[in-house]
Amino acid sequence: ECVSKKPLGIKGIEGKDWEWRECPNCKGTGKVKVNIIDRSEIYGEDDLAGMRRGRMRDFLDKKKEMYQAGDKPCKRCKELGKIKYSFWSGHDYWFDQQFDEHTTKDDLDRRKNKFWSENIADGGSGKQNKGRDRREFYGKQGRNKRCVWIIPTQPFPEAHFAVYPEGLIEIPIKAGCPEFICKKCGMARVKILEPAEEYKKLLGKSWHPHKHDAERGMSETPDKKASCTAEYKFKGYSDCGCNAGFEPGIVMDIFMGAATSALVALKQRKRFIGIEIKQEYINMANKRIRAVQETLF
């Protein structure tokens, strides 16, 4: 199909990026079947979850009235019977989870009062963690990055009045721009994390704090899993197998200004693309970029 999404006066031919296909949920009918089952006929009246027979019957009759034909509208395709199928075949979005360092000792000291005690109670989870340092409950890698960041201000001597500190853009670039991308297939390398030895022992086990657990042979008191923190160790990076080498990701700033985002990208060994219309800011950006490049390369 002919499109005109390029600069004015230029037209190009692009292939379709999506098409209509039959909805797999309703098989193109726009309706899905409704199973109306009276479970009391299967399991008996004692398993109606506290609902009396009459109330259950009224509920089933009401449901049958709503769907007399036994069908209900398909929510996936909104009764169209078809869905949009995307031809996009690229890689998934890349994201690197960021962490905050624990200030555990400071936090604990701040919360200390006359009721504070280093001794852990015998009951509940304390029975399993008697004599254990409370600071071990926190993962060594830190906690997940929060939505509110404390970023100190940074002075800027040039004549630009909308410059933000480098610390503000460091976190998004680290989290959203990969350092290694395959030159051939474009797949980014991701970190390989494995559970720590102590945490690995607790995986695959379940814990349910219910009163009737003892009757089923389960412990009524919680174990270490109830209070442990997930902890993983970094083992290396993934490899796509192309053996074509890797290159850093690209940070794009469409309002470059004083080029703060470009400076941070360079310091993290990543590439950048900057767009700026004002010549004064372009000169300012080039000056700052050259100063950083001289120290890095």
Tab-separated table of N, CA and C in Angstrom, residues 104-204:
chain	number	residue	atom	x	y	z
A	104	THR	N	19.643	-0.122	56.171
A	104	THR	CA	18.990	-0.901	57.231
A	104	THR	C	19.405	-0.465	58.621
A	105	LYS	N	20.707	-0.296	58.813
A	105	LYS	CA	21.178	0.055	60.149
A	105	LYS	C	20.631	1.401	60.585
A	106	ASP	N	20.645	2.370	59.673
A	106	ASP	CA	20.115	3.685	60.016
A	106	ASP	C	18.621	3.612	60.299
A	107	ASP	N	17.907	2.825	59.484
A	107	ASP	CA	16.461	2.709	59.683
A	107	ASP	C	16.143	2.067	61.027
A	108	LEU	N	16.892	1.039	61.381
A	108	LEU	CA	16.633	0.371	62.642
A	108	LEU	C	16.940	1.278	63.825
A	109	ASP	N	18.035	2.007	63.746
A	109	ASP	CA	18.377	2.925	64.830
A	109	ASP	C	17.328	4.023	64.969
A	110	ARG	N	16.765	4.458	63.822
A	110	ARG	CA	15.767	5.514	63.859
A	110	ARG	C	14.471	5.023	64.506
A	111	ARG	N	14.185	3.740	64.364
A	111	ARG	CA	12.932	3.219	64.905
A	111	ARG	C	13.068	2.743	66.356
A	112	LYS	N	14.274	2.760	66.875
A	112	LYS	CA	14.461	2.257	68.232
A	112	LYS	C	13.758	3.155	69.257
A	113	ASN	N	13.121	2.532	70.209
A	113	ASN	CA	12.488	3.256	71.306
A	113	ASN	C	12.547	2.373	72.556
A	114	LYS	N	11.805	2.732	73.570
A	114	LYS	CA	11.881	1.974	74.823
A	114	LYS	C	11.319	0.561	74.690
A	115	PHE	N	10.543	0.302	73.610
A	115	PHE	CA	9.981	-1.033	73.409
A	115	PHE	C	10.885	-1.910	72.540
A	116	TRP	N	11.988	-1.339	72.043
A	116	TRP	CA	12.865	-2.070	71.136
A	116	TRP	C	13.677	-3.127	71.881
A	117	SER	N	13.852	-4.263	71.207
A	117	SER	CA	14.678	-5.324	71.779
A	117	SER	C	15.357	-6.084	70.641
A	118	GLU	N	16.611	-6.451	70.859
A	118	GLU	CA	17.334	-7.229	69.862
A	118	GLU	C	16.913	-8.692	69.868
A	119	ASN	N	16.211	-9.100	70.924
A	119	ASN	CA	15.777	-10.487	71.030
A	119	ASN	C	14.494	-10.696	70.227
A	120	ILE	N	14.458	-11.761	69.423
A	120	ILE	CA	13.284	-12.081	68.624
A	120	ILE	C	12.394	-13.014	69.428
A	121	ALA	N	11.095	-12.747	69.388
A	121	ALA	CA	10.155	-13.541	70.180
A	121	ALA	C	10.164	-15.002	69.749
A	122	ASP	N	9.783	-15.876	70.691
A	122	ASP	CA	9.761	-17.309	70.403
A	122	ASP	C	8.582	-17.702	69.532
A	123	GLY	N	7.467	-16.993	69.628
A	123	GLY	CA	6.271	-17.397	68.900
A	123	GLY	C	6.308	-17.009	67.430
A	124	GLY	N	5.464	-17.657	66.636
A	124	GLY	CA	5.334	-17.310	65.199
A	124	GLY	C	6.628	-17.512	64.442
A	125	SER	N	6.918	-16.559	63.554
A	125	SER	CA	8.125	-16.680	62.738
A	125	SER	C	9.385	-16.529	63.574
A	126	GLY	N	9.283	-15.896	64.737
A	126	GLY	CA	10.451	-15.748	65.593
A	126	GLY	C	11.015	-17.076	66.046
A	127	LYS	N	10.183	-18.096	66.133
A	127	LYS	CA	10.646	-19.414	66.547
A	127	LYS	C	11.640	-19.987	65.554
A	128	GLN	N	11.440	-19.686	64.272
A	128	GLN	CA	12.321	-20.199	63.236
A	128	GLN	C	13.560	-19.327	63.071
A	129	ASN	N	13.518	-18.079	63.534
A	129	ASN	CA	14.604	-17.144	63.313
A	129	ASN	C	15.270	-16.698	64.609
A	130	LYS	N	15.178	-17.521	65.643
A	130	LYS	CA	15.769	-17.186	66.921
A	130	LYS	C	17.286	-17.038	66.774
A	131	GLY	N	17.801	-15.894	67.269
A	131	GLY	CA	19.227	-15.667	67.196
A	131	GLY	C	19.722	-15.165	65.854
A	132	ARG	N	18.818	-14.908	64.932
A	132	ARG	CA	19.210	-14.444	63.591
A	132	ARG	C	19.246	-12.911	63.563
A	133	ASP	N	20.270	-12.360	62.943
A	133	ASP	CA	20.392	-10.905	62.823
A	133	ASP	C	19.236	-10.378	61.982
A	134	ARG	N	18.543	-9.381	62.475
A	134	ARG	CA	17.394	-8.860	61.741
A	134	ARG	C	17.781	-8.287	60.385
A	135	ARG	N	19.006	-7.842	60.249
A	135	ARG	CA	19.421	-7.242	58.992
A	135	ARG	C	19.539	-8.277	57.879
A	136	GLU	N	19.529	-9.564	58.218
A	136	GLU	CA	19.593	-10.604	57.203
A	136	GLU	C	18.272	-10.764	56.470
A	137	PHE	N	17.223	-10.158	56.967
A	137	PHE	CA	15.929	-10.288	56.312
A	137	PHE	C	15.886	-9.475	55.023
A	138	TYR	N	16.828	-8.592	54.836
A	138	TYR	CA	16.863	-7.750	53.649
A	138	TYR	C	17.801	-8.359	52.620
A	139	GLY	N	17.392	-8.358	51.343
A	139	GLY	CA	18.239	-8.885	50.292
A	139	GLY	C	19.505	-8.068	50.149
A	140	LYS	N	20.627	-8.734	49.882
A	140	LYS	CA	21.902	-8.045	49.778
A	140	LYS	C	21.974	-7.157	48.545
A	141	GLN	N	21.207	-7.503	47.500
A	141	GLN	CA	21.244	-6.694	46.285
A	141	GLN	C	20.490	-5.379	46.445
A	142	GLY	N	19.743	-5.230	47.518
A	142	GLY	CA	18.974	-4.011	47.739
A	142	GLY	C	17.515	-4.214	47.396
A	143	ARG	N	16.730	-3.199	47.614
A	143	ARG	CA	15.302	-3.273	47.315
A	143	ARG	C	15.033	-2.672	45.928
A	144	ASN	N	13.910	-3.024	45.334
A	144	ASN	CA	13.566	-2.482	44.027
A	144	ASN	C	13.488	-0.955	44.072
A	145	LYS	N	13.915	-0.339	42.997
A	145	LYS	CA	13.908	1.119	42.914
A	145	LYS	C	12.492	1.647	43.088
A	146	ARG	N	12.342	2.645	43.937
A	146	ARG	CA	11.028	3.222	44.204
A	146	ARG	C	10.658	4.263	43.155
A	147	CYS	N	9.406	4.708	43.197
A	147	CYS	CA	8.913	5.687	42.224
A	147	CYS	C	9.368	7.103	42.552
A	148	VAL	N	9.720	7.343	43.786
A	148	VAL	CA	10.174	8.674	44.195
A	148	VAL	C	11.677	8.618	44.414
A	149	TRP	N	12.412	9.450	43.694
A	149	TRP	CA	13.874	9.489	43.795
A	149	TRP	C	14.320	10.808	44.425
A	150	ILE	N	15.380	10.742	45.165
A	150	ILE	CA	15.996	11.944	45.727
A	150	ILE	C	17.235	12.261	44.891
A	151	ILE	N	17.154	13.301	44.071
A	151	ILE	CA	18.234	13.674	43.168
A	151	ILE	C	18.767	15.041	43.587
A	152	PRO	N	20.034	15.141	43.949
A	152	PRO	CA	20.585	16.461	44.327
A	152	PRO	C	20.715	17.364	43.109
A	153	THR	N	20.589	18.653	43.321
A	153	THR	CA	20.738	19.620	42.237
A	153	THR	C	22.201	19.710	41.818
A	154	GLN	N	22.415	20.248	40.625
A	154	GLN	CA	23.761	20.346	40.069
A	154	GLN	C	23.918	21.703	39.381
A	155	PRO	N	24.929	22.479	39.727
A	155	PRO	CA	25.093	23.809	39.116
A	155	PRO	C	25.468	23.709	37.646
A	156	PHE	N	25.063	24.743	36.876
A	156	PHE	CA	25.393	24.798	35.453
A	156	PHE	C	25.720	26.248	35.101
A	157	PRO	N	26.946	26.531	34.637
A	157	PRO	CA	27.369	27.921	34.444
A	157	PRO	C	26.879	28.566	33.155
A	158	GLU	N	26.475	27.767	32.157
A	158	GLU	CA	26.102	28.335	30.856
A	158	GLU	C	24.710	28.966	30.910
A	159	ALA	N	24.363	29.674	29.803
A	159	ALA	CA	23.088	30.391	29.728
A	159	ALA	C	21.986	29.483	29.208
A	160	HIS	N	21.648	28.507	30.008
A	160	HIS	CA	20.530	27.617	29.680
A	160	HIS	C	19.750	27.405	30.968
A	161	PHE	N	18.446	27.653	30.903
A	161	PHE	CA	17.654	27.727	32.132
A	161	PHE	C	16.753	26.513	32.359
A	162	ALA	N	16.986	25.433	31.607
A	162	ALA	CA	16.174	24.228	31.797
A	162	ALA	C	17.058	22.991	31.860
A	163	VAL	N	18.211	23.130	32.481
A	163	VAL	CA	19.148	22.011	32.592
A	163	VAL	C	18.821	21.204	33.842
A	164	TYR	N	18.734	19.884	33.694
A	164	TYR	CA	18.478	19.017	34.847
A	164	TYR	C	19.785	18.337	35.247
A	165	PRO	N	19.914	17.889	36.480
A	165	PRO	CA	21.144	17.221	36.931
A	165	PRO	C	21.338	15.879	36.239
A	166	GLU	N	22.572	15.471	36.099
A	166	GLU	CA	22.869	14.207	35.426
A	166	GLU	C	22.281	13.016	36.166
A	167	GLY	N	22.181	13.122	37.480
A	167	GLY	CA	21.641	12.015	38.257
A	167	GLY	C	20.201	11.677	37.906
A	168	LEU	N	19.460	12.653	37.370
A	168	LEU	CA	18.061	12.405	37.039
A	168	LEU	C	17.906	11.484	35.846
A	169	ILE	N	18.852	11.521	34.900
A	169	ILE	CA	18.743	10.721	33.690
A	169	ILE	C	19.570	9.448	33.758
A	170	GLU	N	20.436	9.323	34.752
A	170	GLU	CA	21.265	8.123	34.873
A	170	GLU	C	20.422	6.869	35.072
A	171	ILE	N	19.407	6.959	35.923
A	171	ILE	CA	18.590	5.788	36.243
A	171	ILE	C	17.793	5.312	35.027
A	172	PRO	N	17.055	6.194	34.302
A	172	PRO	CA	16.307	5.721	33.129
A	172	PRO	C	17.191	5.119	32.044
A	173	ILE	N	18.390	5.695	31.831
A	173	ILE	CA	19.273	5.154	30.802
A	173	ILE	C	19.794	3.782	31.208
A	174	LYS	N	20.159	3.615	32.470
A	174	LYS	CA	20.612	2.306	32.936
A	174	LYS	C	19.518	1.256	32.808
A	175	ALA	N	18.288	1.650	33.127
A	175	ALA	CA	17.190	0.690	33.147
A	175	ALA	C	16.639	0.401	31.754
A	176	GLY	N	16.723	1.358	30.834
A	176	GLY	CA	16.045	1.189	29.549
A	176	GLY	C	16.919	1.078	28.329
A	177	CYS	N	18.236	1.287	28.444
A	177	CYS	CA	19.126	1.225	27.282
A	177	CYS	C	20.185	0.167	27.516
A	178	PRO	N	20.222	-0.896	26.714
A	178	PRO	CA	21.195	-1.975	26.935
A	178	PRO	C	22.614	-1.559	26.583
A	179	GLU	N	23.547	-2.183	27.230
A	179	GLU	CA	24.965	-1.913	26.971
A	179	GLU	C	25.522	-2.787	25.854
A	180	PHE	N	24.906	-3.972	25.649
A	180	PHE	CA	25.392	-4.897	24.630
A	180	PHE	C	24.223	-5.308	23.728
A	181	ILE	N	24.327	-5.022	22.429
A	181	ILE	CA	23.323	-5.398	21.436
A	181	ILE	C	24.033	-6.101	20.283
A	182	CYS	N	23.511	-7.234	19.871
A	182	CYS	CA	24.121	-7.993	18.779
A	182	CYS	C	24.098	-7.176	17.485
A	183	LYS	N	25.230	-7.103	16.808
A	183	LYS	CA	25.325	-6.339	15.564
A	183	LYS	C	24.554	-6.993	14.421
A	184	LYS	N	24.258	-8.278	14.543
A	184	LYS	CA	23.590	-8.991	13.461
A	184	LYS	C	22.078	-9.075	13.655
A	185	CYS	N	21.631	-9.623	14.784
A	185	CYS	CA	20.197	-9.843	14.989
A	185	CYS	C	19.534	-8.747	15.815
A	186	GLY	N	20.322	-7.904	16.489
A	186	GLY	CA	19.747	-6.814	17.262
A	186	GLY	C	19.242	-7.198	18.632
A	187	MET	N	19.515	-8.415	19.082
A	187	MET	CA	19.059	-8.830	20.410
A	187	MET	C	20.003	-8.305	21.482
A	188	ALA	N	19.423	-7.748	22.535
A	188	ALA	CA	20.220	-7.228	23.647
A	188	ALA	C	20.557	-8.344	24.629
A	189	ARG	N	21.725	-8.264	25.210
A	189	ARG	CA	22.108	-9.224	26.228
A	189	ARG	C	21.429	-8.865	27.548
A	190	VAL	N	20.979	-9.877	28.246
A	190	VAL	CA	20.311	-9.671	29.531
A	190	VAL	C	21.115	-10.378	30.616
A	191	LYS	N	20.955	-9.913	31.831
A	191	LYS	CA	21.668	-10.501	32.955
A	191	LYS	C	21.083	-11.875	33.299
A	192	ILE	N	21.958	-12.804	33.613
A	192	ILE	CA	21.544	-14.131	34.067
A	192	ILE	C	21.666	-14.157	35.584
A	193	LEU	N	20.533	-14.324	36.241
A	193	LEU	CA	20.491	-14.333	37.703
A	193	LEU	C	20.070	-15.708	38.200
A	194	GLU	N	20.756	-16.211	39.205
A	194	GLU	CA	20.418	-17.485	39.819
A	194	GLU	C	20.142	-17.276	41.304
A	195	PRO	N	19.223	-18.057	41.849
A	195	PRO	CA	18.928	-17.899	43.281
A	195	PRO	C	20.160	-18.157	44.147
A	196	ALA	N	20.300	-17.363	45.191
A	196	ALA	CA	21.381	-17.577	46.140
A	196	ALA	C	21.189	-18.918	46.849
A	197	GLU	N	22.266	-19.451	47.410
A	197	GLU	CA	22.221	-20.788	48.000
A	197	GLU	C	21.151	-20.908	49.077
A	198	GLU	N	21.083	-19.924	49.975
A	198	GLU	CA	20.101	-19.980	51.053
A	198	GLU	C	18.684	-19.873	50.520
A	199	TYR	N	18.492	-18.994	49.517
A	199	TYR	CA	17.159	-18.810	48.953
A	199	TYR	C	16.750	-20.000	48.090
A	200	LYS	N	17.722	-20.660	47.441
A	200	LYS	CA	17.422	-21.795	46.580
A	200	LYS	C	16.812	-22.944	47.378
A	201	LYS	N	17.226	-23.092	48.637
A	201	LYS	CA	16.699	-24.170	49.457
A	201	LYS	C	15.210	-24.007	49.751
A	202	LEU	N	14.730	-22.772	49.689
A	202	LEU	CA	13.343	-22.501	50.047
A	202	LEU	C	12.408	-22.499	48.843
A	203	LEU	N	12.949	-22.504	47.637
A	203	LEU	CA	12.105	-22.489	46.448
A	203	LEU	C	11.397	-23.825	46.283
A	204	GLY	N	10.194	-23.776	45.733
A	204	GLY	CA	9.435	-24.992	45.488
A	204	GLY	C	8.622	-25.462	46.662
